[in-house]
PDB file of C-alpha atoms in Angstrom:
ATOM      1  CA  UNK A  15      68.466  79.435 140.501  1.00 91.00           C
ATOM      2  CA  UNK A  16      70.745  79.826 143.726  1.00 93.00           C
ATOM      3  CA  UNK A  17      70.825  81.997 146.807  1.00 95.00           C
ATOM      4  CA  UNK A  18      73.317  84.414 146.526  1.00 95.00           C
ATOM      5  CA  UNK A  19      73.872  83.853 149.784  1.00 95.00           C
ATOM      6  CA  UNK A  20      75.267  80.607 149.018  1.00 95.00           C
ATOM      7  CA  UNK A  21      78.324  82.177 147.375  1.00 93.00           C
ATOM      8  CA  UNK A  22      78.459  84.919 150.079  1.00 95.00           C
ATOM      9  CA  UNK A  23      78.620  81.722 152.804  1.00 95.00           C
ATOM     10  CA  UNK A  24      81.066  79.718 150.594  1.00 94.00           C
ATOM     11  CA  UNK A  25      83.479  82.573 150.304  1.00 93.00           C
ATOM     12  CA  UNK A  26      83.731  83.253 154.061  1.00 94.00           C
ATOM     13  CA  UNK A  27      84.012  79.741 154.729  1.00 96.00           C
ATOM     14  CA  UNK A  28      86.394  79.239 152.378  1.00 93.00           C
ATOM     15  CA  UNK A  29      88.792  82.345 153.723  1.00 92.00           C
ATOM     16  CA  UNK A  30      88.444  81.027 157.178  1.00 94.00           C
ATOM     17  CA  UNK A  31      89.834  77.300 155.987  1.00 95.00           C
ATOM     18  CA  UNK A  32      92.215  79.150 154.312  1.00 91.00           C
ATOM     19  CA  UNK A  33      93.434  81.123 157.180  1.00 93.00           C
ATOM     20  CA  UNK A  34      93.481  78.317 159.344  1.00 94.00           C
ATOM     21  CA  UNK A  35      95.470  76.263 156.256  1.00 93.00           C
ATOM     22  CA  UNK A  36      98.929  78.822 156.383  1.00 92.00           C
ATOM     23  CA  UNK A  37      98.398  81.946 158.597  1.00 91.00           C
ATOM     24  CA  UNK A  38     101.833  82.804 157.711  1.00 92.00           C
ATOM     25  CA  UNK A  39     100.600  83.487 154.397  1.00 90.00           C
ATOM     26  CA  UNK A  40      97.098  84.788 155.233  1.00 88.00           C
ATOM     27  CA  UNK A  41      98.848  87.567 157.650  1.00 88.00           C
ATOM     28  CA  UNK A  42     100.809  88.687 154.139  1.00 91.00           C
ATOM     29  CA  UNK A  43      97.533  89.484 151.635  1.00 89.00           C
ATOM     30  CA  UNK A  44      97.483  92.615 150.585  1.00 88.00           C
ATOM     31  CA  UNK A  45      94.644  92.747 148.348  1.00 85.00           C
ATOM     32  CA  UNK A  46      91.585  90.408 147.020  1.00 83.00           C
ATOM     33  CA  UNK A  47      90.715  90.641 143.276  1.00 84.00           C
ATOM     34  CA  UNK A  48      86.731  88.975 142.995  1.00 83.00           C
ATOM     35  CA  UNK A  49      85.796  87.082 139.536  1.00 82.00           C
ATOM     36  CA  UNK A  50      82.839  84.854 139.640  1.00 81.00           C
ATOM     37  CA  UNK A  51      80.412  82.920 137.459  1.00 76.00           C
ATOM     38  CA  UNK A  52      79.115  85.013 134.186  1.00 78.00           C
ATOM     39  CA  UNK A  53      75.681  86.379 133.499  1.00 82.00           C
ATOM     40  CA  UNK A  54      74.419  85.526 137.485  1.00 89.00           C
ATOM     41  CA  UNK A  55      72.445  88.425 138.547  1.00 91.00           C
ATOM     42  CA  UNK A  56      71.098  89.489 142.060  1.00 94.00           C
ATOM     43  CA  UNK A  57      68.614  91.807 142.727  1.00 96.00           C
ATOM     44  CA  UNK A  58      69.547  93.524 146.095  1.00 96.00           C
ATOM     45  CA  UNK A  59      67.151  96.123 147.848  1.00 96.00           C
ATOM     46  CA  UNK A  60      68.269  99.040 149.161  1.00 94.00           C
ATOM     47  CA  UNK A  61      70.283  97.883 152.470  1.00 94.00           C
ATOM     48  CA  UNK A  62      72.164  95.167 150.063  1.00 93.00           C
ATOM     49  CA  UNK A  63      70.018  91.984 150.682  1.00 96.00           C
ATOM     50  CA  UNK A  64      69.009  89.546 147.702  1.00 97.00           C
ATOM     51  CA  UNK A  65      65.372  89.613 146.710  1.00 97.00           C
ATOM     52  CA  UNK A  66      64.990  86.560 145.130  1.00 97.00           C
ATOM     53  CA  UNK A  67      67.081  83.567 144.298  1.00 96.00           C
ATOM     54  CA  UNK A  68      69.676  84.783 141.287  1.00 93.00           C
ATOM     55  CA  UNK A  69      69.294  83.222 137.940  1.00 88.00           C
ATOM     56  CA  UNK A  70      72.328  81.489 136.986  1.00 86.00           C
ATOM     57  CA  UNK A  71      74.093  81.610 133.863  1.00 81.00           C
ATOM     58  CA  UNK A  72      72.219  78.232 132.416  1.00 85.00           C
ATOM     59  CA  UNK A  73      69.110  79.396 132.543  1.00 88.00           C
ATOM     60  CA  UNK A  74      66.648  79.100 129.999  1.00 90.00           C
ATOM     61  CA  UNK A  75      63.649  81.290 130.900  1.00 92.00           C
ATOM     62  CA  UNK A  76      62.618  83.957 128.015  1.00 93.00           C
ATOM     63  CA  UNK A  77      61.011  87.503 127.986  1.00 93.00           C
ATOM     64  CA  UNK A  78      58.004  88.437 125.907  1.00 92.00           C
ATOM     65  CA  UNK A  79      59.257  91.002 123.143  1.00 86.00           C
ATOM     66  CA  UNK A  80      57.771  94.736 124.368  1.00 83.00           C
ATOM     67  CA  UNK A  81      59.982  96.681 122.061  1.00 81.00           C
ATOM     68  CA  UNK A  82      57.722  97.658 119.555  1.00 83.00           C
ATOM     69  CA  UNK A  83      60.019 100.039 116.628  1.00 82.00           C
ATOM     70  CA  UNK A  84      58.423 102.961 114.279  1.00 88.00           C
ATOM     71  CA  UNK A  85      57.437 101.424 110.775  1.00 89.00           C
ATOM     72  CA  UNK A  86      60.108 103.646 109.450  1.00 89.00           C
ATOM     73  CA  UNK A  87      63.080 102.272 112.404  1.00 88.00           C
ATOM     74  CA  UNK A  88      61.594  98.438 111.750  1.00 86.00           C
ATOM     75  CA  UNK A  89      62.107  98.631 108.184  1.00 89.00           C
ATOM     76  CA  UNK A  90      66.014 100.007 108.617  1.00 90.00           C
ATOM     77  CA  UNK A  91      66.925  97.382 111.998  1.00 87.00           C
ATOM     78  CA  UNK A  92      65.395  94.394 109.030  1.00 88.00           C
ATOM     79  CA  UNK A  93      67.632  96.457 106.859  1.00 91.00           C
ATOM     80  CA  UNK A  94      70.886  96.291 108.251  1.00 91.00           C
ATOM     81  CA  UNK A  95      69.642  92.551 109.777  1.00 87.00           C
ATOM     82  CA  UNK A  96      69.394  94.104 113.961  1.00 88.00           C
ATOM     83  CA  UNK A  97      66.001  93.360 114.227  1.00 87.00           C
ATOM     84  CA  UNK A  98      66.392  89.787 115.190  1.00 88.00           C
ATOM     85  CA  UNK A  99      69.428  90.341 117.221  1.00 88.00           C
ATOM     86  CA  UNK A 100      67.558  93.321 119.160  1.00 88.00           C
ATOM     87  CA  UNK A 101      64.711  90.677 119.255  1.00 88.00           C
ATOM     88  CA  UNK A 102      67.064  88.136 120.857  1.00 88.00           C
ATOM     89  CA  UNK A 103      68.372  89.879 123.475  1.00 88.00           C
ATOM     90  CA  UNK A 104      65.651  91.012 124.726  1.00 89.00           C
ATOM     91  CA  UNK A 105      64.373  88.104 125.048  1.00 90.00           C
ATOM     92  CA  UNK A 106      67.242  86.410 126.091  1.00 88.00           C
ATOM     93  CA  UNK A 107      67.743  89.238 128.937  1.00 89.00           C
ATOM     94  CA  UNK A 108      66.754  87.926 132.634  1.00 91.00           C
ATOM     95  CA  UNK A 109      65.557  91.377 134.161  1.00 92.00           C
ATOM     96  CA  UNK A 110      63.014  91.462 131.394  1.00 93.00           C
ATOM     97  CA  UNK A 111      62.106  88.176 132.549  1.00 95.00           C
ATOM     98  CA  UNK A 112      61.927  89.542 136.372  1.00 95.00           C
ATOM     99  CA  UNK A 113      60.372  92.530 135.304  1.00 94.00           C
ATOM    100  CA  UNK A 114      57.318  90.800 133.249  1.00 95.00           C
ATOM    101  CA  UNK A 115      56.926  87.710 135.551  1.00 96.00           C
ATOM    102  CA  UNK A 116      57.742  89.587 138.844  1.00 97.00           C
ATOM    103  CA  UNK A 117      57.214  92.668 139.018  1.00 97.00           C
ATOM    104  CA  UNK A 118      56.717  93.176 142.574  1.00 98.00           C
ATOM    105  CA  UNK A 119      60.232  92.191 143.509  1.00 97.00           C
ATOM    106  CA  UNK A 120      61.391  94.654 140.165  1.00 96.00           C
ATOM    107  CA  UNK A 121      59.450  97.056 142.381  1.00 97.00           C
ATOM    108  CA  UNK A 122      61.981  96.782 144.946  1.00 97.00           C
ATOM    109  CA  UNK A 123      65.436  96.361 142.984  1.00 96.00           C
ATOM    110  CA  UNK A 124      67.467  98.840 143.702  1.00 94.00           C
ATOM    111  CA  UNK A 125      70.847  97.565 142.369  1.00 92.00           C
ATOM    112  CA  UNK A 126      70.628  94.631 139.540  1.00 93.00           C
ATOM    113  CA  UNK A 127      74.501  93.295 140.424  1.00 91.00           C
ATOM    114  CA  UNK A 128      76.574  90.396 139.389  1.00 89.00           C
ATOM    115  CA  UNK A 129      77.875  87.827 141.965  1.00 90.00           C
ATOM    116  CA  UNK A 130      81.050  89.431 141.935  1.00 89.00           C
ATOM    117  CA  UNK A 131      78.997  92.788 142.763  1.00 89.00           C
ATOM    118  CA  UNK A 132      77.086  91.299 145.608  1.00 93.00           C
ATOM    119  CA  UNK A 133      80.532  89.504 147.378  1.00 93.00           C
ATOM    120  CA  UNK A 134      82.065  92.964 146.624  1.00 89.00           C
ATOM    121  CA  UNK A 135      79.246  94.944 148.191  1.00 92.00           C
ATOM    122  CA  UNK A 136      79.433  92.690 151.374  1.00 93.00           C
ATOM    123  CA  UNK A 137      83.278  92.929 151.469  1.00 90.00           C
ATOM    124  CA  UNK A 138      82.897  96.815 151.211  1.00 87.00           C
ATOM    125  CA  UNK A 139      79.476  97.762 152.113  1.00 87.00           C
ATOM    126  CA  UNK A 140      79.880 100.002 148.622  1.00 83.00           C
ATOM    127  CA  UNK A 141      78.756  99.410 145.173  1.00 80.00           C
ATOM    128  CA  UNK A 142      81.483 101.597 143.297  1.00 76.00           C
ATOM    129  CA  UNK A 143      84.718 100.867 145.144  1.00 62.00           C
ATOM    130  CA  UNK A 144      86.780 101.645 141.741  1.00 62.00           C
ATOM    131  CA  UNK A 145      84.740 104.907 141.536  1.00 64.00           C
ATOM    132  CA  UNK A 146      85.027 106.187 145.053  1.00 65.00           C
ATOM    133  CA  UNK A 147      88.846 105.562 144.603  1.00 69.00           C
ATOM    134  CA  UNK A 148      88.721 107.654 141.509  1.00 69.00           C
ATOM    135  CA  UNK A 149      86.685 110.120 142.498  1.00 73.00           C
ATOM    136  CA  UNK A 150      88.980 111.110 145.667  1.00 75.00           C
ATOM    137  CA  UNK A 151      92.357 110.649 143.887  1.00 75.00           C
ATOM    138  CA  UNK A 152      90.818 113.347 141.463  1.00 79.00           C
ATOM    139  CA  UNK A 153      90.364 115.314 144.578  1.00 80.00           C
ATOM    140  CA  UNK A 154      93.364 114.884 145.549  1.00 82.00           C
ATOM    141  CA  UNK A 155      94.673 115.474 142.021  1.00 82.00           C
ATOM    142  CA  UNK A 156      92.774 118.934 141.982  1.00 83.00           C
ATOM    143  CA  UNK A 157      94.417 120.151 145.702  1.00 81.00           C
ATOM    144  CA  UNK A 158      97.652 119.118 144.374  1.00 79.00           C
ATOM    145  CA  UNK A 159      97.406 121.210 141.248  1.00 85.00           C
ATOM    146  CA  UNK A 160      95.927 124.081 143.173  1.00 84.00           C
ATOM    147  CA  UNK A 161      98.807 123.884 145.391  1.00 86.00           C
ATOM    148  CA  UNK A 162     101.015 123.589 142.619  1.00 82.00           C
ATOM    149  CA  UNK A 163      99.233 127.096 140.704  1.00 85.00           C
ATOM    150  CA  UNK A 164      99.954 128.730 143.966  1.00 88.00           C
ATOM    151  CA  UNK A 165     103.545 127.953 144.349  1.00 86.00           C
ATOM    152  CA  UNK A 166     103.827 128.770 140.464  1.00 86.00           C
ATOM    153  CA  UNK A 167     102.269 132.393 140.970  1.00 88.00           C
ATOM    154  CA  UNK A 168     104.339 132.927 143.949  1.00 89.00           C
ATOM    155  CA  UNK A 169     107.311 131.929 142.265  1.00 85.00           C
ATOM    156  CA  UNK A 170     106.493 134.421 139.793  1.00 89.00           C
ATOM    157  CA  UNK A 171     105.771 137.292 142.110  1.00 89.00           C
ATOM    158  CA  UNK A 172     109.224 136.579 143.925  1.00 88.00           C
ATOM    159  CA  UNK A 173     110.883 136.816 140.448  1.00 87.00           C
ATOM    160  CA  UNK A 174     109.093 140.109 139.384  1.00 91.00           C
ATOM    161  CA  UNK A 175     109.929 141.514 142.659  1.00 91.00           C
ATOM    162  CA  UNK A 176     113.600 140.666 142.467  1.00 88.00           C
ATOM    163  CA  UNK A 177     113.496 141.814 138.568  1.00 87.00           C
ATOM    164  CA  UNK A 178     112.133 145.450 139.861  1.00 89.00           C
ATOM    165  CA  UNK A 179     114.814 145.651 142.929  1.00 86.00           C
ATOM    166  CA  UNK A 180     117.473 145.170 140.394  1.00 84.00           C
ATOM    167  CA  UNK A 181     116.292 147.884 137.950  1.00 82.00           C
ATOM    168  CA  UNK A 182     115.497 150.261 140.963  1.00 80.00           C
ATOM    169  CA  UNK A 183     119.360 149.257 142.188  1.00 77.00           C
ATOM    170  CA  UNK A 184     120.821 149.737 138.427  1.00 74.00           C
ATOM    171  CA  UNK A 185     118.590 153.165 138.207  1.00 74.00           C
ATOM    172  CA  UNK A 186     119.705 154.607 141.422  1.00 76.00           C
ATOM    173  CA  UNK A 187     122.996 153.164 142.252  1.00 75.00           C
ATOM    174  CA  UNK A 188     124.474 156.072 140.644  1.00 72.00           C
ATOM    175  CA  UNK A 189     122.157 158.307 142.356  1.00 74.00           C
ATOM    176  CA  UNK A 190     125.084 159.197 145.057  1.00 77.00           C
ATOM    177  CA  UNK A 191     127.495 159.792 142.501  1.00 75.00           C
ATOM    178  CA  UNK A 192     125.633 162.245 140.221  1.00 75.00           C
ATOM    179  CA  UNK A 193     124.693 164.164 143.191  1.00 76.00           C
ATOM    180  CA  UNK A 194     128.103 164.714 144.644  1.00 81.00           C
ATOM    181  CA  UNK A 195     129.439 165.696 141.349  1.00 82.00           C
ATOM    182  CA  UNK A 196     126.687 167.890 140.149  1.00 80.00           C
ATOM    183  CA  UNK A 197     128.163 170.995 141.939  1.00 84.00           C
ATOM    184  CA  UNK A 198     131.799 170.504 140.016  1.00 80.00           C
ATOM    185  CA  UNK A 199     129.841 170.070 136.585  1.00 75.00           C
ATOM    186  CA  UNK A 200     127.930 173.615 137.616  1.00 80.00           C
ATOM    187  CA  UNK A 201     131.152 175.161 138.533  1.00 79.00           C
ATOM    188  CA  UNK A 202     132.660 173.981 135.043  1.00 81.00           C
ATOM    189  CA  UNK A 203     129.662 175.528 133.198  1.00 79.00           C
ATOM    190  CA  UNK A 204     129.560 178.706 134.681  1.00 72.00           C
TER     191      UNK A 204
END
């Protein structure tokens, strides 16, 4: 086990050397990418703070089996040879472990994050960085193609409008003419 706080402390020590080490360098970052160890899990409450110490990827702890399969689903996961592998994993899986053996701090979970997660939350203060990104580009996205559906439909109202001046100007630019001849062609028929 380790505090995750450990890693949180390392990091900003670690930046600080570093930006002590070559300012000129530091002053030219434009972004931080975070990858950290595999399988270590923290459980943060709800304000971002670790609950317990985070299993690292080494340990060996095991969860008691709880899945318990229909007759008819056990016979088909022996079948097709799952059963074991389903058995495994949950085993094998620590917030089974946490849940079973600690259920108290399971109680008050509220995010179940990798390492990388928890640095990431405490860089951001935000669980789903990538997502809030997303989310307002496709708002953006959406006022940009409304925009765009606007300009389109006014576009085509300007060009229907010009269309139906044109035909009004074709119809009744001879308007003038007929009329000033009209009395010669009622002389001629008469």
């Amino acid at each position: 086990e380790q505090d995750p706080d450990v890693y949180w402390n390392s990091l900003c020590i670690a930046t600080q050397n570093l930006k002590k080490r070559s300012p000129e360098h530091f002053k030219n970052i434009k972004g931080v990418g975070i990858t950290t160890l595999r399988n270590t899990l923290v459980n943060l409450d709800k304000n971002g703070n670790p609950l317990r110490p985070s299993f690292t990827w080494l340990d060996q702890r095991k969860a008691k089996p709880v899945y318990k399969a229909s007759f008819f689903l056990n016979l088909i996961l022996k079948a097709i040879r799952m059963y074991s592998t389903i058995e495994r994993v949950e085993k094998e899986c620590k917030s089974n472990w946490i849940r079973q053996n600690e259920p108290e701090i399971w109680e008050k979970t509220h995010k179940y994050v990798q390492i990388s997660g928890f640095l990431n939350f405490k860089l951001t203060k935000s669980y789903n960085l990538a997502l809030e990104k997303i989310e307002k580009l496709e708002g953006e996205n959406k006022d940009l193609k409304d925009q765009l559906l606007r300009k389109v439909a006014e576009f085509e109202n300007a060009k229907r409008r010009n269309e139906n001046e044109q035909m009004n100007l074709l119809k009744f630019a001879a308007e003038p003419f007929i009329l000033s001849i009209l009395p010669v062609y009622d002389d001629l028929i008469r």
